CSV table of C-alpha atoms in Angstrom, one decimal:
chain,number,residue,atom,x,y,z
A,890,MET,CA,0.2,0.2,-0.1
A,891,ALA,CA,3.1,2.7,0.8
A,892,PRO,CA,4.1,2.7,-2.6
A,893,ILE,CA,0.7,3.0,-4.3
A,894,LEU,CA,0.0,6.1,-1.0
A,895,GLN,CA,3.3,7.6,-2.1
A,896,GLY,CA,3.2,7.9,-5.9
A,897,PHE,CA,-1.1,9.1,-6.0
A,898,PHE,CA,0.6,12.2,-3.9
A,899,THR,CA,3.8,13.2,-5.8
A,900,ASP,CA,2.9,11.3,-8.9
A,901,LYS,CA,-0.8,12.3,-10.0
A,902,LEU,CA,-1.6,15.4,-7.3
A,903,ILE,CA,1.4,17.3,-7.0
A,904,ARG,CA,3.0,16.8,-10.9
A,905,GLN,CA,0.2,15.7,-12.7
A,906,ARG,CA,-2.6,17.6,-11.3
A,907,ARG,CA,-0.8,20.3,-9.7
A,908,ALA,CA,-3.6,20.1,-6.7
A,909,GLY,CA,-4.2,22.5,-5.0
A,910,PRO,CA,-2.9,22.8,-0.9
A,911,ASN,CA,-6.5,22.6,0.1
A,912,THR,CA,-7.1,19.7,-1.6
A,913,ILE,CA,-4.2,18.3,-1.5
A,914,ALA,CA,-4.4,18.6,2.3
A,915,ALA,CA,-8.1,16.8,2.2
A,916,TYR,CA,-6.6,14.1,0.4
A,917,ARG,CA,-4.1,13.2,3.3
A,918,ASP,CA,-6.4,13.9,6.6
A,919,THR,CA,-9.0,11.3,4.4
A,920,TRP,CA,-6.8,8.9,4.4
A,921,ARG,CA,-5.2,10.0,7.4
A,922,LEU,CA,-8.5,8.8,9.3
A,923,LEU,CA,-8.2,5.6,7.3
A,924,LEU,CA,-4.9,4.0,7.7
A,925,GLN,CA,-5.8,4.6,11.4
A,926,PHE,CA,-9.5,2.8,11.8
A,927,ALA,CA,-7.8,-0.5,9.4
A,928,SER,CA,-4.3,0.5,11.0
A,929,ARG,CA,-7.2,-0.6,14.3
A,930,ALA,CA,-9.4,-3.3,12.0
A,931,THR,CA,-7.0,-5.9,11.5
A,932,VAL,CA,-3.8,-4.7,13.9
A,933,THR,CA,-0.8,-4.1,10.8
A,934,ALA,CA,0.9,-1.6,11.0
A,935,PRO,CA,-0.4,0.9,8.7
A,936,SER,CA,2.9,1.3,6.6
A,937,GLY,CA,2.2,-2.7,6.5
A,938,LEU,CA,-1.1,-2.3,5.1
A,939,ASP,CA,-1.8,-4.6,2.0
A,940,LEU,CA,-4.4,-3.5,-0.6
A,941,THR,CA,-6.1,-6.6,-0.3
A,942,GLN,CA,-7.1,-5.7,3.5
A,943,LEU,CA,-8.5,-2.5,2.3
A,944,ASP,CA,-11.2,-3.3,0.8
A,945,ALA,CA,-14.9,-3.2,-0.2
A,946,MET,CA,-16.5,-3.9,3.5
A,947,LEU,CA,-13.4,-2.3,5.7
A,948,VAL,CA,-13.9,0.5,3.9
A,949,THR,CA,-17.6,0.2,4.3
A,950,ALA,CA,-16.7,0.1,8.2
A,951,PHE,CA,-14.6,3.4,8.0
A,952,LEU,CA,-17.8,5.0,6.6
A,953,ASP,CA,-20.4,4.2,8.5
A,954,HIS,CA,-17.8,5.1,11.6
A,955,LEU,CA,-16.8,8.6,10.1
A,956,GLU,CA,-21.6,8.6,10.6
A,957,THR,CA,-22.0,6.9,13.3
A,958,GLU,CA,-19.0,7.9,16.1
A,959,ARG,CA,-17.1,10.4,14.4
A,960,ALA,CA,-21.1,12.4,14.0
A,961,ASN,CA,-20.2,13.4,10.2
A,962,SER,CA,-22.5,14.6,7.8
A,963,THR,CA,-23.6,12.8,5.0
A,964,ALA,CA,-21.9,15.8,3.0
A,965,THR,CA,-18.8,14.6,4.4
A,966,ARG,CA,-18.8,11.3,4.1
A,967,ASN,CA,-19.8,11.4,0.7
A,968,ALA,CA,-16.2,13.8,0.4
A,969,ARG,CA,-13.8,11.4,2.2
A,970,LEU,CA,-15.2,8.5,-0.5
A,971,ALA,CA,-14.7,10.7,-3.2
A,972,ALA,CA,-10.9,10.6,-1.6
A,973,ILE,CA,-10.3,7.0,-1.4
A,974,ARG,CA,-11.6,6.2,-5.1
A,975,SER,CA,-9.8,8.7,-5.9
A,976,LEU,CA,-6.5,6.5,-4.4
A,977,PHE,CA,-8.4,4.0,-5.4
A,978,HIS,CA,-8.8,4.6,-10.1
A,979,TYR,CA,-4.7,5.4,-9.7
A,980,ALA,CA,-4.4,2.3,-7.8
A,981,ALA,CA,-6.1,0.2,-11.3
A,982,LEU,CA,-3.4,1.6,-13.0
A,983,HIS,CA,-0.4,0.8,-11.0
A,984,ALA,CA,-1.5,-3.0,-8.8
A,985,PRO,CA,-4.4,-4.4,-12.5
A,986,GLU,CA,-4.0,-7.9,-10.0
A,987,HIS,CA,-6.2,-6.5,-7.8
A,988,ALA,CA,-8.5,-5.1,-10.1
A,989,GLU,CA,-11.2,-7.3,-8.2
A,990,ASP,CA,-10.5,-6.2,-5.2
A,991,ILE,CA,-10.3,-1.9,-6.2
A,992,ALA,CA,-13.9,-1.9,-8.7
A,993,ARG,CA,-15.8,-3.4,-6.0
A,994,VAL,CA,-14.4,-0.7,-3.6
A,995,LEU,CA,-15.3,1.4,-7.3
A,996,ALA,CA,-19.0,0.2,-6.7
A,997,ILE,CA,-19.1,2.0,-2.7
A,998,PRO,CA,-22.3,4.2,-3.8
A,999,PRO,CA,-22.5,7.6,-2.2
A,1000,LYS,CA,-25.3,8.0,0.1
A,1001,ARG,CA,-28.0,10.3,-0.7
A,1002,CYS,CA,-28.7,13.6,1.0
A,1003,ASP,CA,-31.1,16.3,2.3
A,1004,ARG,CA,-29.7,19.5,0.8
A,1005,PRO,CA,-30.9,22.4,2.5
A,1006,VAL,CA,-32.3,25.5,2.0
A,1007,ILE,CA,-28.8,28.2,1.5
A,1008,CYS,CA,-28.8,30.7,5.0
A,1009,PHE,CA,-28.3,33.9,4.5
A,1010,LEU,CA,-28.8,37.4,6.6
A,1011,THR,CA,-30.8,40.7,6.2
A,1012,ALA,CA,-30.1,43.5,5.8
A,1013,GLU,CA,-30.3,44.7,8.6
A,1014,GLU,CA,-28.7,41.6,10.1
A,1015,ILE,CA,-25.7,42.2,7.9
A,1016,ASP,CA,-26.1,46.0,9.7
A,1017,ALA,CA,-26.7,44.5,13.7
A,1018,LEU,CA,-23.2,41.4,12.7
A,1019,LEU,CA,-20.9,45.1,10.7
A,1020,ALA,CA,-22.0,47.0,14.1
A,1021,ALA,CA,-20.7,44.0,16.7
A,1022,PRO,CA,-17.0,44.3,16.7
A,1023,ASP,CA,-16.1,47.3,18.5
A,1024,ARG,CA,-14.2,49.6,16.9
A,1025,ALA,CA,-12.3,51.5,19.5
A,1026,THR,CA,-9.6,48.7,19.9
A,1027,ARG,CA,-7.5,47.3,17.5
A,1028,LEU,CA,-9.0,43.9,17.2
A,1029,GLY,CA,-13.2,45.4,16.6
A,1030,LEU,CA,-10.9,47.6,13.5
A,1031,ARG,CA,-9.9,44.1,12.4
A,1032,ASP,CA,-13.1,42.5,12.9
A,1033,HIS,CA,-15.0,45.4,12.0
A,1034,ALA,CA,-13.3,44.8,8.3
A,1035,LEU,CA,-13.2,41.8,7.7
A,1036,LEU,CA,-16.9,41.5,8.1
A,1037,LEU,CA,-17.5,44.3,6.0
A,1038,LEU,CA,-15.1,42.6,3.9
A,1039,ALA,CA,-16.2,39.4,3.7
A,1040,TYR,CA,-19.5,40.3,3.2
A,1041,GLN,CA,-19.1,43.1,-0.1
A,1042,THR,CA,-17.1,40.6,-1.7
A,1043,GLY,CA,-18.2,36.9,-1.7
A,1044,LEU,CA,-14.8,35.5,-1.0
A,1045,ARG,CA,-14.6,32.2,0.8
A,1046,VAL,CA,-13.4,31.7,4.0
A,1047,SER,CA,-9.7,30.3,2.7
A,1048,GLU,CA,-8.4,33.1,0.6
A,1049,LEU,CA,-9.7,35.4,2.7
A,1050,THR,CA,-7.1,34.6,5.4
A,1051,ARG,CA,-4.0,34.6,1.9
A,1052,LEU,CA,-5.2,38.5,1.1
A,1053,THR,CA,-1.9,39.7,1.4
A,1054,ARG,CA,-1.3,43.7,1.5
A,1055,ASN,CA,-0.5,43.7,-2.2
A,1056,ASP,CA,-4.3,42.0,-2.6
A,1057,ILE,CA,-5.3,45.2,-2.5
A,1058,HIS,CA,-5.5,48.6,-4.5
A,1059,PHE,CA,-7.3,51.8,-3.2
A,1060,GLY,CA,-7.7,54.5,-5.1
A,1061,PRO,CA,-10.0,54.9,-8.6
A,1062,GLY,CA,-10.8,51.8,-9.1
A,1063,ALA,CA,-10.3,50.3,-6.1
A,1064,HIS,CA,-10.4,46.2,-6.5
A,1065,LEU,CA,-9.3,43.5,-5.0
A,1066,ARG,CA,-7.2,40.0,-6.3
A,1067,CYS,CA,-7.3,36.6,-4.7
A,1068,HIS,CA,-5.7,33.7,-5.9
A,1069,GLY,CA,-9.0,31.5,-4.6
A,1070,LYS,CA,-10.3,27.3,-5.8
A,1071,GLY,CA,-9.7,25.9,-9.4
A,1072,ARG,CA,-6.2,28.3,-8.9
A,1073,LYS,CA,-9.0,30.6,-10.1
A,1074,ASP,CA,-7.4,34.7,-9.8
A,1075,ARG,CA,-10.4,37.0,-10.6
A,1076,ALA,CA,-10.2,41.1,-9.8
A,1077,THR,CA,-13.7,41.9,-7.6
A,1078,PRO,CA,-14.6,45.9,-6.3
A,1079,LEU,CA,-14.4,48.0,-3.5
A,1080,THR,CA,-17.0,50.5,-1.9
A,1081,ARG,CA,-16.0,53.2,-0.6
A,1082,GLN,CA,-17.2,51.5,2.7
A,1083,THR,CA,-15.0,48.4,2.4
A,1084,VAL,CA,-12.0,51.7,1.2
A,1085,ALA,CA,-12.3,53.1,4.8
A,1086,ALA,CA,-12.8,50.7,7.0
A,1087,LEU,CA,-9.7,48.9,4.4
A,1088,GLN,CA,-8.0,51.6,4.6
A,1089,ILE,CA,-7.9,52.6,8.8
A,1090,TRP,CA,-7.3,49.0,9.4
A,1091,LEU,CA,-4.4,49.4,7.2
A,1092,ALA,CA,-3.3,51.6,8.2
A,1093,GLU,CA,-3.5,51.0,12.1
A,1094,HIS,CA,-1.8,47.4,11.4
A,1095,GLN,CA,1.5,48.2,9.5
A,1096,GLY,CA,3.1,45.7,7.3
A,1097,GLY,CA,5.4,44.7,4.3
A,1098,PRO,CA,3.1,44.3,1.4
A,1099,ASP,CA,3.1,40.6,1.2
A,1100,ASP,CA,2.2,40.7,4.7
A,1101,ALA,CA,-1.1,39.0,5.6
A,1102,VAL,CA,-4.7,41.4,5.8
A,1103,PHE,CA,-6.0,40.0,8.3
A,1104,SER,CA,-3.5,38.8,10.7
A,1105,THR,CA,-3.4,37.9,15.0
A,1106,ARG,CA,-1.2,40.1,18.4
A,1107,GLU,CA,0.9,38.4,17.3
A,1108,GLY,CA,1.7,38.8,14.0
A,1109,ARG,CA,0.7,35.1,12.0
A,1110,PRO,CA,-2.8,35.1,8.7
A,1111,LEU,CA,-5.6,33.9,10.8
A,1112,SER,CA,-6.2,30.8,10.5
A,1113,PRO,CA,-10.4,29.7,8.8
A,1114,ASP,CA,-10.1,28.4,12.4
A,1115,ALA,CA,-10.1,31.8,14.1
A,1116,VAL,CA,-12.0,33.6,10.9
A,1117,ALA,CA,-15.2,31.4,11.5
A,1118,LYS,CA,-14.7,32.1,16.0
A,1119,LEU,CA,-14.3,35.3,15.9
A,1120,VAL,CA,-17.9,35.8,14.0
A,1121,THR,CA,-19.4,33.2,16.2
A,1122,LYS,CA,-18.3,35.8,18.6
A,1123,HIS,CA,-20.0,38.6,17.1
A,1124,ALA,CA,-22.8,37.6,16.2
A,1125,THR,CA,-23.9,36.0,19.4
A,1126,SER,CA,-23.5,40.0,20.4
A,1127,ALA,CA,-25.5,40.7,18.1
A,1128,LYS,CA,-28.3,39.0,18.5
A,1129,ALA,CA,-29.3,41.5,21.1
A,1130,ARG,CA,-29.3,44.8,19.0
A,1131,CYS,CA,-31.1,42.4,16.0
A,1132,PRO,CA,-33.0,39.0,17.6
A,1133,SER,CA,-34.0,36.6,14.2
A,1134,LEU,CA,-29.8,35.9,14.1
A,1135,ALA,CA,-30.6,33.9,16.5
A,1136,ALA,CA,-32.5,31.3,14.6
A,1137,LYS,CA,-29.0,31.1,12.5
A,1138,ASN,CA,-26.2,29.5,12.4
A,1139,VAL,CA,-23.6,32.2,11.3
A,1140,THR,CA,-20.7,31.2,9.4
A,1141,PRO,CA,-18.6,32.8,7.1
A,1142,HIS,CA,-20.1,31.0,4.4
A,1143,THR,CA,-23.3,32.8,5.2
A,1144,LEU,CA,-21.3,36.0,4.7
A,1145,ARG,CA,-20.9,34.7,1.1
A,1146,HIS,CA,-24.3,33.3,0.3
A,1147,SER,CA,-25.2,36.9,1.8
A,1148,CYS,CA,-23.8,38.7,-0.2
A,1149,SER,CA,-25.0,36.9,-3.4
A,1150,THR,CA,-29.0,37.4,-2.5
A,1151,ALA,CA,-27.6,41.1,-2.2
A,1152,LEU,CA,-26.5,41.0,-5.2
A,1153,LEU,CA,-29.7,39.1,-6.6
A,1154,HIS,CA,-32.6,41.8,-4.6
A,1155,ALA,CA,-30.3,44.3,-6.7
A,1156,GLY,CA,-30.7,42.5,-10.0
A,1157,VAL,CA,-27.3,41.5,-10.9
A,1158,ASP,CA,-28.2,38.3,-13.5
A,1159,THR,CA,-26.7,35.4,-12.0
A,1160,SER,CA,-23.9,34.4,-14.2
A,1161,VAL,CA,-22.4,37.5,-12.8
A,1162,ILE,CA,-23.0,36.6,-9.8
A,1163,ALA,CA,-21.1,33.2,-10.4
A,1164,LEU,CA,-18.5,35.3,-12.7
A,1165,TRP,CA,-17.8,36.9,-9.2
A,1166,LEU,CA,-18.1,34.6,-6.7
A,1167,GLY,CA,-15.4,32.5,-8.2
A,1168,HIS,CA,-17.7,29.6,-9.9
A,1169,GLU,CA,-16.7,26.9,-11.7
A,1170,ASP,CA,-21.0,25.7,-12.7
A,1171,PRO,CA,-22.8,29.5,-13.8
A,1172,ALA,CA,-26.0,26.1,-12.6
A,1173,SER,CA,-24.5,26.4,-8.7
A,1174,THR,CA,-25.7,30.0,-8.2
A,1175,GLN,CA,-29.0,28.6,-8.8
A,1176,ALA,CA,-29.0,27.8,-5.7
A,1177,TYR,CA,-29.9,31.6,-4.1
A,1178,LEU,CA,-33.1,31.7,-6.3
A,1179,HIS,CA,-34.1,28.7,-4.5
A,1180,ALA,CA,-33.3,29.9,-1.1
A,1181,ASP,CA,-34.6,34.1,-1.4
A,1182,MET,CA,-38.1,34.4,-1.6
A,1183,THR,CA,-38.6,37.4,-2.4
A,1184,ILE,CA,-37.6,37.0,-5.5
A,1185,LYS,CA,-40.5,33.9,-5.5
A,1186,GLU,CA,-44.0,36.2,-4.3
A,1187,LYS,CA,-42.8,38.4,-7.1
A,1188,ALA,CA,-43.2,36.5,-9.3
A,1189,LEU,CA,-46.5,34.2,-7.8
A,1190,ALA,CA,-47.5,39.1,-7.7
A,1191,ARG,CA,-46.6,39.0,-11.8
A,1192,ILE,CA,-49.2,36.0,-12.0
A,1193,ARG,CA,-52.9,35.4,-12.8
A,1194,LEU,CA,-54.3,34.3,-10.1
A,1195,PRO,CA,-57.6,31.9,-10.8
A,1196,ASN,CA,-61.1,33.7,-10.0
A,1197,THR,CA,-62.2,31.1,-7.3
A,1198,ARG,CA,-63.5,31.4,-3.9
A,1199,PRO,CA,-63.2,29.0,-0.9
A,1200,GLY,CA,-67.1,27.4,0.2
A,1201,PRO,CA,-69.3,28.3,2.8
A,1202,PRO,CA,-68.4,28.5,5.8
A,1203,LEU,CA,-68.9,24.9,7.8
A,1204,ASN,CA,-71.3,24.5,10.1
A,1205,PRO,CA,-70.3,23.8,13.6
A,1206,TRP,CA,-72.8,20.8,14.3
A,1207,ARG,CA,-71.6,19.5,11.1
A,1208,LEU,CA,-67.7,19.1,11.9
A,1209,GLN,CA,-68.6,17.0,14.9
A,1210,TRP,CA,-69.9,14.4,12.6
């Protein structure tokens, strides 16, 4: 198993596919979990595992373990399965003598799951969230600028944490550039409010052109987990100003959803929103149409309603029968 694993990561992922660091990390974590599970199940050291030991029965047990013992969602379970299948596709070419075992693993289907309606924040909820950080403090200036930038640009949390001072361009045509998912570069314009917030924060937070825009007290770039924690912290504080936030799970990705919904409300075409968000497929933007009731209500207001009336109220004595 060891030579196949090494070849998959170094030859296929890095050299042939030139996979990004997030993709490599996701595959690495999947196989680290699977090898640990297989080692316990077979009482074999991870370095001594053979491909035949990672059969369809063991992989299925591992997927069940993710859902039952690690409390992973169905979506996470399917993502782990995709990483496993990718390596077994590679193994089919380099270990043809195990073709039958490999075929059984590749035949494991992903599990169907419900697709929840996308959560986004209304304009009032966004105002309450942006007002939560204490801008009289240094960290409050940072958090306010980060929240406003995330909402206005719709950047992914990985894109936010990788932003450097050199990526932001002020003056006429203010914008930022980011290297996003799928190795795609894109530029996003900035509003006057966002520019002002960023200029105040960057004036307080001195650094070189290659330094991170958003960093810790020690000067290290914020991690995705740190961004998630500060979003949760300020969303909790904002509930006092806007109680409707209590019913929503506010995450960094919620701000991305809120950005796209605001663009939809402004009448921006979905193909432009796909470019704004860096979607590979414009069809991905259709999910926001399903989530937004106001768009559906406007569509309902345009149609001709049937000419019908409700029946008369029933006699209460008749209802008893």
